[in-house]
C-alpha positions as a Markdown table, in Angstrom:
| # | Residue | x | y | z |
|---|---|---|---|---|
| 1 | Met | -0.2 | 0.0 | 0.1 |
| 2 | Ile | 2.6 | 2.5 | 0.1 |
| 3 | Leu | 5.7 | 1.7 | -1.6 |
| 4 | Gly | 3.5 | 0.5 | -4.4 |
| 5 | Gly | 2.7 | 3.9 | -5.8 |
| 6 | His | -0.7 | 5.1 | -7.6 |
| 7 | Pro | -1.1 | 6.2 | -11.4 |
| 8 | Pro | -1.6 | 9.9 | -11.7 |
| 9 | Arg | -5.3 | 11.0 | -11.7 |
| 10 | Asp | -5.3 | 12.7 | -15.0 |
| 11 | Thr | -5.3 | 9.2 | -16.7 |
| 12 | Tyr | -8.3 | 6.7 | -17.3 |
| 13 | Val | -6.2 | 4.4 | -15.2 |
| 14 | Gly | -5.4 | 6.6 | -12.4 |
| 15 | Trp | -8.7 | 7.7 | -12.6 |
| 16 | Gln | -10.1 | 4.4 | -12.2 |
| 17 | His | -7.6 | 3.4 | -9.6 |
| 18 | Phe | -9.0 | 6.2 | -7.4 |
| 19 | Arg | -12.6 | 5.3 | -7.7 |
| 20 | Ala | -12.1 | 2.0 | -6.9 |
| 21 | His | -9.7 | 3.0 | -3.7 |
| 22 | Cys | -11.1 | 5.5 | -2.6 |
| 23 | Gly | -11.8 | 6.1 | 0.9 |
| 24 | Leu | -11.3 | 2.2 | 1.1 |
| 25 | Leu | -8.5 | 2.1 | 3.9 |
| 26 | Val | -9.2 | -0.1 | 7.0 |
| 27 | Pro | -7.7 | 2.1 | 9.6 |
| 28 | Ala | -5.4 | 0.1 | 12.7 |
| 29 | Pro | -7.5 | -1.5 | 15.4 |
| 30 | Val | -8.0 | 0.7 | 18.3 |
| 31 | Ile | -5.4 | -0.5 | 21.5 |
| 32 | Ser | -4.3 | 1.4 | 24.7 |
| 33 | Leu | -1.3 | 1.5 | 26.2 |
| 34 | Gln | -2.3 | -1.7 | 28.4 |
| 35 | Gln | -2.4 | -4.1 | 25.8 |
| 36 | Trp | 0.3 | -2.6 | 23.8 |
| 37 | Pro | 2.4 | -5.5 | 25.0 |
| 38 | Ile | 0.0 | -7.5 | 24.0 |
| 39 | Ile | 1.2 | -7.0 | 20.1 |
| 40 | Pro | 4.3 | -9.7 | 20.0 |
| 41 | Glu | 7.9 | -7.6 | 19.7 |
| 42 | Ser | 8.3 | -8.6 | 16.0 |
| 43 | Arg | 5.3 | -7.5 | 14.7 |
| 44 | Arg | 5.4 | -4.0 | 17.0 |
| 45 | Ala | 7.5 | -2.2 | 14.1 |
| 46 | Asp | 4.5 | -3.0 | 11.2 |
| 47 | Phe | 1.6 | -2.3 | 13.8 |
| 48 | Asp | 3.1 | 1.5 | 13.9 |
| 49 | Leu | 3.3 | 1.5 | 10.1 |
| 50 | Tyr | -0.3 | 0.6 | 9.9 |
| 51 | Arg | -0.7 | 3.3 | 12.7 |
| 52 | Gln | 1.4 | 5.9 | 10.6 |
| 53 | Leu | -0.8 | 4.7 | 7.5 |
| 54 | Thr | -3.7 | 5.4 | 9.0 |
| 55 | Asn | -3.1 | 8.8 | 10.7 |
| 56 | Ala | -1.6 | 10.3 | 7.3 |
| 57 | Asn | -5.3 | 9.2 | 5.5 |
| 58 | Leu | -7.9 | 11.1 | 7.3 |
| 59 | Pro | -10.8 | 10.5 | 6.1 |
| 60 | Leu | -13.1 | 12.8 | 3.6 |
| 61 | Gln | -16.7 | 13.7 | 5.5 |
| 62 | Asp | -19.4 | 15.2 | 4.8 |
| 63 | Thr | -18.9 | 18.6 | 5.6 |
| 64 | Pro | -20.9 | 21.5 | 5.2 |
| 65 | Met | -18.9 | 23.3 | 2.4 |
| 66 | His | -17.9 | 19.2 | 0.7 |
| 67 | Asp | -22.2 | 18.4 | 1.1 |
| 68 | Gln | -22.8 | 22.1 | -1.3 |
| 69 | Val | -20.7 | 21.1 | -3.8 |
| 70 | Gly | -21.6 | 17.4 | -4.1 |
| 71 | Lys | -25.4 | 18.6 | -4.1 |
| 72 | Leu | -24.5 | 21.0 | -6.6 |
| 73 | Ile | -22.5 | 18.1 | -9.1 |
| 74 | Arg | -25.5 | 15.5 | -8.3 |
| 75 | Arg | -28.3 | 18.3 | -9.6 |
| 76 | Arg | -26.2 | 19.2 | -13.0 |
| 77 | Leu | -25.1 | 16.2 | -14.1 |
| 78 | Arg | -28.5 | 14.1 | -13.4 |
| 79 | Gly | -30.5 | 16.8 | -15.2 |
| 80 | Asn | -27.7 | 17.0 | -18.4 |
| 81 | Thr | -27.8 | 13.2 | -18.6 |
| 82 | Met | -31.7 | 13.7 | -19.3 |
| 83 | Lys | -32.0 | 16.1 | -21.5 |
| 84 | Gln | -32.3 | 15.8 | -25.0 |
| 85 | Asp | -32.6 | 18.4 | -27.3 |
| 86 | Asp | -30.6 | 21.4 | -25.5 |
| 87 | Pro | -27.5 | 21.3 | -27.7 |
| 88 | Thr | -25.9 | 22.7 | -24.5 |
| 89 | Arg | -25.2 | 21.6 | -21.9 |
| 90 | Pro | -24.5 | 23.8 | -18.4 |
| 91 | Gly | -21.6 | 23.7 | -16.9 |
| 92 | Val | -20.4 | 24.1 | -12.9 |
| 93 | Met | -17.4 | 26.3 | -11.0 |
| 94 | Val | -16.0 | 25.1 | -8.2 |
| 95 | Ser | -13.7 | 28.0 | -6.9 |
| 96 | Gly | -12.0 | 28.6 | -3.7 |
| 97 | Trp | -8.7 | 29.4 | -2.2 |
| 98 | Gly | -5.7 | 27.0 | -1.4 |
| 99 | Asn | -6.1 | 24.2 | 0.7 |
| 100 | Tyr | -10.0 | 24.4 | 0.8 |
| 101 | Gly | -10.6 | 20.7 | -0.5 |
| 102 | Lys | -11.8 | 21.8 | -3.8 |
| 103 | Thr | -10.1 | 18.7 | -6.2 |
| 104 | Ala | -11.0 | 16.3 | -3.5 |
| 105 | Ser | -14.8 | 17.2 | -3.2 |
| 106 | Val | -15.1 | 17.5 | -7.0 |
| 107 | Cys | -13.3 | 13.8 | -7.2 |
| 108 | Ser | -15.4 | 12.5 | -4.9 |
| 109 | Ala | -18.7 | 13.5 | -6.5 |
| 110 | Gly | -17.2 | 12.5 | -10.0 |
| 111 | Ala | -16.5 | 9.0 | -8.8 |
| 112 | Ala | -19.8 | 8.4 | -6.6 |
| 113 | Phe | -21.7 | 9.2 | -10.6 |
| 114 | Glu | -19.5 | 7.0 | -12.4 |
| 115 | Glu | -20.2 | 4.1 | -10.2 |
| 116 | Gln | -24.1 | 5.2 | -10.2 |
| 117 | Trp | -24.1 | 5.3 | -14.0 |
| 118 | Leu | -22.4 | 2.4 | -14.4 |
| 119 | Glu | -24.9 | 0.2 | -12.2 |
| 120 | Leu | -28.2 | 2.0 | -13.8 |
| 121 | His | -25.9 | 0.7 | -17.3 |
| 122 | Ser | -24.9 | -2.7 | -16.5 |
| 123 | Tyr | -21.5 | -1.3 | -17.0 |
| 124 | Leu | -21.4 | -1.3 | -20.5 |
| 125 | Asn | -21.4 | 1.7 | -23.1 |
| 126 | Pro | -24.9 | 2.6 | -23.7 |
| 127 | Gly | -23.7 | 4.4 | -26.7 |
| 128 | Ala | -21.3 | 2.3 | -28.4 |
| 129 | Leu | -21.3 | 1.2 | -31.9 |
| 130 | Pro | -21.5 | -2.4 | -32.9 |
| 131 | Gly | -18.5 | -4.6 | -32.6 |
| 132 | Ala | -16.6 | -2.0 | -30.7 |
| 133 | Arg | -14.5 | -2.2 | -27.6 |
| 134 | Asp | -13.7 | 1.5 | -26.3 |
| 135 | Leu | -12.9 | 2.1 | -22.9 |
| 136 | His | -16.2 | 3.1 | -21.1 |
| 137 | Ala | -14.8 | 6.4 | -19.7 |
| 138 | Pro | -18.0 | 8.2 | -18.1 |
| 139 | Val | -16.1 | 11.0 | -16.1 |
| 140 | Val | -12.9 | 12.2 | -17.3 |
| 141 | Tyr | -10.3 | 14.3 | -14.9 |
| 142 | Val | -7.9 | 16.4 | -16.5 |
| 143 | Ser | -5.6 | 19.2 | -15.3 |
| 144 | Thr | -5.4 | 22.3 | -17.3 |
| 145 | Pro | -2.0 | 22.8 | -18.5 |
| 146 | Val | 0.6 | 25.2 | -17.5 |
| 147 | Thr | 0.2 | 28.3 | -20.3 |
| 148 | Ala | -2.0 | 26.2 | -21.8 |
| 149 | Thr | -3.3 | 26.5 | -25.8 |
| 150 | Pro | -5.8 | 24.9 | -27.4 |
| 151 | Lys | -3.4 | 22.0 | -28.8 |
| 152 | Ser | -1.9 | 21.6 | -25.5 |
| 153 | Leu | -6.0 | 20.7 | -24.1 |
| 154 | Cys | -6.8 | 18.8 | -25.9 |
| 155 | Ala | -3.4 | 16.4 | -26.0 |
| 156 | Ser | -3.9 | 16.5 | -22.5 |
| 157 | Ile | -7.6 | 15.1 | -22.5 |
| 158 | Leu | -6.5 | 12.8 | -25.6 |
| 159 | Gly | -3.5 | 11.7 | -23.0 |
| 160 | Phe | -5.8 | 10.7 | -20.2 |
| 161 | Phe | -6.8 | 7.8 | -23.1 |
| 162 | His | -3.5 | 7.2 | -23.9 |
| 163 | Ala | -4.6 | 8.2 | -27.1 |
| 164 | Pro | -2.1 | 9.3 | -29.8 |
| 165 | Val | -1.2 | 12.2 | -30.7 |
| 166 | Arg | 0.3 | 13.4 | -33.9 |
| 167 | Lys | 2.7 | 16.3 | -33.8 |
| 168 | Ser | 1.8 | 17.6 | -37.2 |
| 169 | Ala | -1.6 | 17.7 | -36.5 |
| 170 | Thr | -3.8 | 20.7 | -36.9 |
| 171 | Leu | -6.2 | 22.3 | -34.1 |
| 172 | Pro | -9.4 | 21.4 | -36.3 |
| 173 | Glu | -8.1 | 17.7 | -36.1 |
| 174 | Leu | -7.3 | 18.1 | -32.7 |
| 175 | Val | -10.8 | 19.3 | -31.8 |
| 176 | Arg | -12.3 | 16.6 | -34.1 |
| 177 | Gln | -10.2 | 13.7 | -32.5 |
| 178 | Val | -11.4 | 14.6 | -28.5 |
| 179 | Ser | -14.7 | 15.1 | -29.9 |
| 180 | Asp | -14.9 | 11.5 | -30.9 |
| 181 | Ser | -12.6 | 10.4 | -27.8 |
| 182 | Leu | -15.7 | 11.6 | -25.8 |
| 183 | His | -18.1 | 10.3 | -27.7 |
| 184 | Asp | -16.7 | 6.7 | -28.2 |
| 185 | His | -16.1 | 6.6 | -24.2 |
| 186 | Gly | -19.5 | 7.5 | -23.4 |
| 187 | Val | -17.7 | 10.8 | -21.5 |
| 188 | Lys | -20.6 | 12.6 | -19.2 |
| 189 | Ala | -18.5 | 14.7 | -17.1 |
| 190 | Leu | -15.6 | 16.3 | -17.5 |
| 191 | Ile | -13.3 | 17.8 | -14.5 |
| 192 | Leu | -10.7 | 20.4 | -15.7 |
| 193 | Asp | -8.7 | 21.0 | -12.3 |
| 194 | Asp | -6.7 | 23.8 | -12.1 |
| 195 | Ile | -8.8 | 26.1 | -14.3 |
| 196 | Ser | -7.4 | 29.2 | -12.4 |
| 197 | Arg | -4.0 | 28.9 | -14.5 |
| 198 | Leu | -5.6 | 30.4 | -17.2 |
| 199 | Arg | -5.3 | 34.3 | -17.2 |
| 200 | Met | -7.2 | 36.5 | -19.5 |
| 201 | His | -5.2 | 39.0 | -20.8 |
| 202 | Arg | -3.5 | 36.3 | -23.0 |
| 203 | Ala | -4.3 | 35.3 | -26.6 |
| 204 | Asp | -3.7 | 31.6 | -25.4 |
| 205 | Asp | -5.8 | 31.6 | -22.7 |
| 206 | Gln | -8.9 | 33.4 | -24.3 |
| 207 | Asp | -8.8 | 30.8 | -27.0 |
| 208 | Val | -8.7 | 28.2 | -24.5 |
| 209 | Leu | -12.2 | 29.1 | -23.0 |
| 210 | Asp | -13.5 | 29.5 | -26.0 |
| 211 | Leu | -12.3 | 25.8 | -26.9 |
| 212 | Met | -14.2 | 24.8 | -23.6 |
| 213 | Arg | -17.2 | 26.3 | -24.4 |
| 214 | Ala | -17.3 | 24.4 | -27.5 |
| 215 | Phe | -16.9 | 20.8 | -25.6 |
| 216 | Met | -20.5 | 22.1 | -23.8 |
| 217 | Ser | -22.3 | 21.5 | -27.3 |
| 218 | Leu | -20.3 | 17.7 | -27.2 |
| 219 | Asp | -23.0 | 16.3 | -24.3 |
| 220 | Val | -20.7 | 16.5 | -22.2 |
| 221 | Thr | -21.0 | 17.9 | -18.4 |
| 222 | Leu | -18.3 | 20.6 | -18.1 |
| 223 | Ile | -16.8 | 21.1 | -14.2 |
| 224 | Leu | -14.1 | 23.5 | -13.8 |
| 225 | Thr | -11.9 | 23.8 | -10.2 |
| 226 | Gly | -9.9 | 26.0 | -9.7 |
| 227 | Val | -8.3 | 29.4 | -7.5 |
| 228 | Asn | -10.4 | 32.4 | -6.9 |
| 229 | Ile | -12.4 | 32.1 | -10.7 |
| 230 | Pro | -14.1 | 35.5 | -10.1 |
| 231 | Gly | -11.3 | 36.5 | -10.0 |
| 232 | Ile | -9.1 | 35.9 | -12.9 |
| 233 | Gly | -11.9 | 37.4 | -15.3 |
| 234 | Leu | -13.3 | 34.1 | -16.7 |
| 235 | Leu | -17.0 | 35.7 | -15.6 |
| 236 | Arg | -15.7 | 38.7 | -15.5 |
| 237 | Glu | -14.3 | 40.9 | -12.6 |
| 238 | Ala | -16.5 | 40.2 | -9.4 |
| 239 | Lys | -16.5 | 41.6 | -6.2 |
| 240 | Trp | -17.2 | 39.9 | -2.9 |
| 241 | Asn | -19.7 | 40.9 | -0.7 |
| 242 | Lys | -18.7 | 40.2 | 2.8 |
| 243 | Arg | -22.3 | 40.6 | 3.7 |
| 244 | Thr | -24.1 | 37.9 | 1.7 |
| 245 | Arg | -21.3 | 36.2 | 1.4 |
| 246 | Gln | -21.4 | 35.8 | -2.5 |
| 247 | Trp | -19.2 | 37.0 | -5.6 |
| 248 | Glu | -21.3 | 39.8 | -7.6 |
| 249 | Met | -21.2 | 40.7 | -11.2 |
| 250 | Pro | -20.4 | 44.1 | -11.9 |
| 251 | Pro | -23.2 | 45.4 | -14.4 |
| 252 | Leu | -22.2 | 43.9 | -18.2 |
| 253 | Glu | -19.8 | 46.2 | -20.0 |
| 254 | Ser | -19.8 | 45.5 | -24.0 |
| 255 | Thr | -16.2 | 45.0 | -25.5 |
| 256 | Arg | -14.3 | 43.0 | -22.9 |
| 257 | Ile | -12.5 | 40.2 | -24.0 |
| 258 | His | -13.6 | 39.1 | -27.2 |
| 259 | Gly | -16.7 | 41.2 | -27.3 |
| 260 | Leu | -19.5 | 39.7 | -24.9 |
| 261 | Glu | -17.9 | 35.8 | -24.7 |
| 262 | Ile | -17.3 | 36.3 | -21.0 |
| 263 | Thr | -20.4 | 36.9 | -20.7 |
| 264 | Gln | -21.4 | 33.6 | -22.2 |
| 265 | Thr | -19.0 | 31.6 | -19.6 |
| 266 | Glu | -21.3 | 33.6 | -17.2 |
| 267 | His | -24.7 | 32.6 | -18.2 |
| 268 | Arg | -23.3 | 28.8 | -19.1 |
| 269 | Phe | -21.7 | 28.4 | -15.3 |
| 270 | Glu | -23.3 | 27.8 | -12.2 |
| 271 | Leu | -20.1 | 29.1 | -10.1 |
| 272 | Ile | -20.1 | 27.9 | -6.1 |
| 273 | Glu | -17.5 | 28.5 | -3.7 |
| 274 | Leu | -16.2 | 27.0 | -1.4 |
| 275 | Asp | -15.6 | 28.2 | 2.2 |
| 276 | Arg | -14.2 | 27.7 | 5.2 |
| 277 | Phe | -15.1 | 26.2 | 8.2 |
| 278 | Arg | -16.3 | 29.3 | 10.5 |
| 279 | Tyr | -17.3 | 29.7 | 14.1 |
| 280 | Thr | -19.5 | 32.6 | 14.4 |
| 281 | Thr | -22.8 | 30.9 | 14.8 |
| 282 | Pro | -24.1 | 27.4 | 16.6 |
| 283 | Lys | -24.7 | 25.9 | 14.1 |
| 284 | Gln | -21.2 | 26.5 | 12.7 |
| 285 | Ile | -19.9 | 25.9 | 15.6 |
| 286 | Gln | -21.3 | 22.4 | 15.7 |
| 287 | Ala | -20.2 | 21.7 | 12.3 |
| 288 | Phe | -16.8 | 22.0 | 13.0 |
| 289 | Val | -16.8 | 19.9 | 16.1 |
| 290 | Asn | -18.5 | 17.5 | 14.4 |
| 291 | His | -15.6 | 16.8 | 11.8 |
| 292 | Leu | -12.8 | 17.2 | 15.1 |
| 293 | Asn | -14.7 | 14.2 | 16.3 |
| 294 | Gly | -14.6 | 12.3 | 12.7 |
| 295 | Ile | -10.6 | 13.0 | 12.3 |
| 296 | Glu | -10.8 | 12.0 | 16.5 |
| 297 | Gly | -12.3 | 9.0 | 16.1 |
| 298 | His | -10.0 | 8.2 | 12.8 |
| 299 | Leu | -6.5 | 8.8 | 14.4 |
| 300 | Arg | -4.4 | 6.1 | 16.2 |
| 301 | Leu | -2.8 | 6.9 | 19.5 |
| 302 | Leu | -2.5 | 4.6 | 22.0 |
| 303 | Lys | -2.5 | 7.5 | 25.0 |
| 304 | Ala | -5.5 | 9.3 | 23.2 |
| 305 | Lys | -8.7 | 9.7 | 24.9 |
| 306 | Glu | -12.2 | 11.2 | 24.4 |
| 307 | Gly | -12.2 | 15.0 | 23.8 |
| 308 | Met | -8.7 | 14.9 | 22.6 |
| 309 | Leu | -10.0 | 17.4 | 19.9 |
| 310 | Thr | -13.0 | 17.8 | 20.6 |
| 311 | Gly | -13.0 | 19.0 | 24.9 |
| 312 | Gly | -11.7 | 21.9 | 26.3 |
| 313 | Thr | -10.2 | 25.1 | 24.4 |
| 314 | Met | -8.7 | 22.4 | 21.5 |
| 315 | Pro | -11.7 | 23.5 | 18.9 |
| 316 | Glu | -10.8 | 26.7 | 19.7 |
| 317 | Tyr | -7.2 | 26.7 | 19.6 |
| 318 | Leu | -7.4 | 24.4 | 16.1 |
| 319 | Met | -9.1 | 27.4 | 14.8 |
| 320 | Arg | -6.9 | 30.5 | 15.7 |
| 321 | Arg | -4.3 | 27.9 | 14.0 |
| 322 | Thr | -6.0 | 27.2 | 11.1 |
| 323 | Gly | -8.8 | 29.5 | 10.2 |
| 324 | Gly | -10.9 | 27.1 | 9.3 |
| 325 | Val | -9.0 | 25.3 | 5.8 |
| 326 | Val | -9.6 | 21.9 | 6.2 |
| 327 | Gly | -6.4 | 21.3 | 4.1 |
| 328 | Leu | -4.5 | 23.5 | 6.6 |
| 329 | Leu | -6.5 | 21.7 | 9.8 |
| 330 | Gly | -5.3 | 17.7 | 8.1 |
| 331 | Arg | -1.7 | 19.1 | 7.7 |
| 332 | Leu | -1.2 | 20.4 | 11.1 |
| 333 | Leu | -2.8 | 16.8 | 12.8 |
| 334 | Glu | -1.0 | 14.7 | 10.6 |
| 335 | Asp | 2.1 | 16.1 | 12.2 |
| 336 | Gly | 1.1 | 16.3 | 15.5 |
| 337 | Thr | 0.1 | 12.9 | 15.3 |
| 338 | Gln | 3.7 | 12.0 | 14.1 |
| 339 | Glu | 5.2 | 14.1 | 16.6 |
| 340 | Ala | 3.2 | 12.0 | 19.3 |
| 341 | Met | 4.3 | 8.9 | 17.9 |
| 342 | Glu | 8.3 | 9.9 | 17.5 |
| 343 | Ser | 8.4 | 11.4 | 21.0 |
| 344 | Gly | 6.4 | 8.6 | 22.8 |
| 345 | Lys | 3.7 | 11.0 | 23.5 |
| 346 | Glu | 1.1 | 9.1 | 22.1 |
| 347 | Leu | -1.5 | 11.7 | 22.1 |
| 348 | Ile | -2.2 | 15.7 | 20.8 |
| 349 | Asp | -2.8 | 18.3 | 23.1 |
| 350 | Glu | -1.9 | 22.0 | 22.6 |
| 351 | Ser | 1.5 | 22.0 | 23.6 |
| 352 | Leu | 2.3 | 19.7 | 21.2 |
| 353 | Leu | 0.9 | 21.4 | 18.2 |
| 354 | Asp | 2.5 | 24.4 | 19.2 |
| 355 | Glu | 5.7 | 22.6 | 17.8 |
| 356 | Ile | 4.1 | 22.1 | 14.9 |
| 357 | Val | 5.0 | 24.9 | 12.1 |
| 358 | Leu | 2.8 | 25.3 | 9.6 |
| 359 | Arg | 3.3 | 27.2 | 6.3 |
| 360 | Arg | 1.6 | 30.1 | 6.5 |
| 361 | Asp | -0.3 | 30.3 | 10.3 |
| 362 | Glu | -3.2 | 32.3 | 9.1 |
| 363 | Pro | -4.9 | 31.1 | 5.8 |
| 364 | Thr | -5.6 | 33.3 | 2.9 |
| 365 | Gln | -8.9 | 34.7 | 2.5 |
| 366 | Pro | -11.0 | 35.9 | 0.3 |
| 367 | Pro | -10.9 | 40.0 | -0.4 |
| 368 | Asp | -12.2 | 42.1 | 2.8 |
| 369 | Glu | -12.9 | 39.3 | 4.5 |
| 370 | Pro | -12.7 | 39.7 | 8.5 |
| 371 | Gly | -10.1 | 37.7 | 10.4 |
| 372 | Ile | -10.4 | 35.1 | 12.9 |
| 373 | Pro | -11.9 | 37.1 | 16.2 |
| 374 | Ala | -9.7 | 36.3 | 19.1 |
| 375 | Asp | -12.4 | 35.9 | 21.7 |
| 376 | Leu | -14.1 | 32.7 | 19.9 |
| 377 | Pro | -17.0 | 31.1 | 21.3 |
| 378 | Thr | -16.6 | 27.9 | 23.3 |
| 379 | Ala | -17.1 | 24.9 | 21.5 |
| 380 | Ile | -21.5 | 23.3 | 21.9 |
| 381 | Asn | -22.7 | 19.7 | 21.8 |
| 382 | Lys | -19.7 | 16.8 | 21.3 |
| 383 | Pro | -21.1 | 14.7 | 18.8 |
| 384 | Gln | -21.2 | 10.7 | 18.8 |
| 385 | Ala | -18.9 | 9.2 | 17.2 |
| 386 | Lys | -18.1 | 8.7 | 13.3 |
| 387 | Arg | -16.4 | 6.2 | 11.1 |
| 388 | Pro | -14.5 | 7.0 | 8.1 |
| 389 | Arg | -17.2 | 7.4 | 5.1 |
| 390 | Asn | -17.3 | 7.6 | 1.2 |
| 391 | Thr | -19.8 | 9.7 | -0.3 |
| 392 | Thr | -22.7 | 9.2 | -3.2 |
| 393 | Phe | -25.8 | 10.3 | -3.8 |
| 394 | Asp | -29.3 | 9.4 | -3.6 |
| 395 | Asp | -32.7 | 11.8 | -3.9 |
| 396 | His | -31.7 | 13.6 | -0.9 |
| 397 | Gly | -28.3 | 14.6 | -1.6 |
| 398 | Pro | -24.5 | 12.9 | -0.7 |
| 399 | Thr | -25.2 | 10.2 | 1.7 |
| 400 | Ala | -22.2 | 8.2 | 3.4 |
| 401 | His | -21.6 | 4.5 | 4.3 |
| 402 | Thr | -18.8 | 3.1 | 5.7 |
| 403 | Gly | -14.8 | 2.6 | 4.1 |
| 404 | Ala | -15.2 | -1.4 | 5.4 |
């Protein structure tokens, strides 16, 4: 599990590996310090390695932010796959700042959709040509190329299928090859990650945006993820309204970018802003404590005790250190468990976490966002312990199943 490695997710083999193994890690058994002598000395190093593997792979939980993204993607994919005559399929943009969990949430939703789509069609491509044996790939995951051009984007999509690309191929030929590949492989969702690499002052990037809009007429739902999407000009220069906590579009202007093409992007995509945990209202505090409780039940430390992450002032401490950013919180606790095991303390507390230096103690915040208050409220009701879970979809939105 450690030395085997993982194929790149932006390939068919890598995506299938991710979909098949996402959330399936069985955590190490829970034992106390008193039970430790039961393990033979020859196997203790193996068990410690198993604990480290468990602590380094925190579960993807059903946070309010994750649920919001999953609900939108589920609704959009369900609606688009049922359309018959609409020539253009509306898409989704997921924006957020660094370490907010954009890619994890989108890929989890995409994997859940693909599993349901395959089950619905008995794992066969309903649009396959008679006698053809093309790979069936309902979901394609591609990372936006650095300094993207229309040709490089086409090459990246074709690279997902390991399809050959002629160096002398013209752009129309590549676009046709991509169109044929998406159709032949039964693609229903195309995830383009790191879309914020596009900069609208570059002509090539504007052409890439035009190409992506063209893909929306191929019976494919585009799902774009990136950092500060409104700020890079894909949807015109939006402004953050700190009162409504939403991105707001300014009045239309003529002759922006390529005339009014940028407004076409705005109208064809629904933008969702992935937020961090908040700690102001009782509901927000409870959501953060629930998340900490899920992590606490997953960690494997010999002296771990109930309320290690949720009791006392620990929730307030973790909120101050990480600003409620999921990625920073995970990194702090993962490093903390390593330090707890190496030092023999086998317990996480504030004094131990004080020794862990994050790259940035304060997360990057959206424009005009208020800082984290110094006088945070006290954590409220402690939830029941949760087990690691995987996200799937039902009529009520994302639900969860145990990984075991």
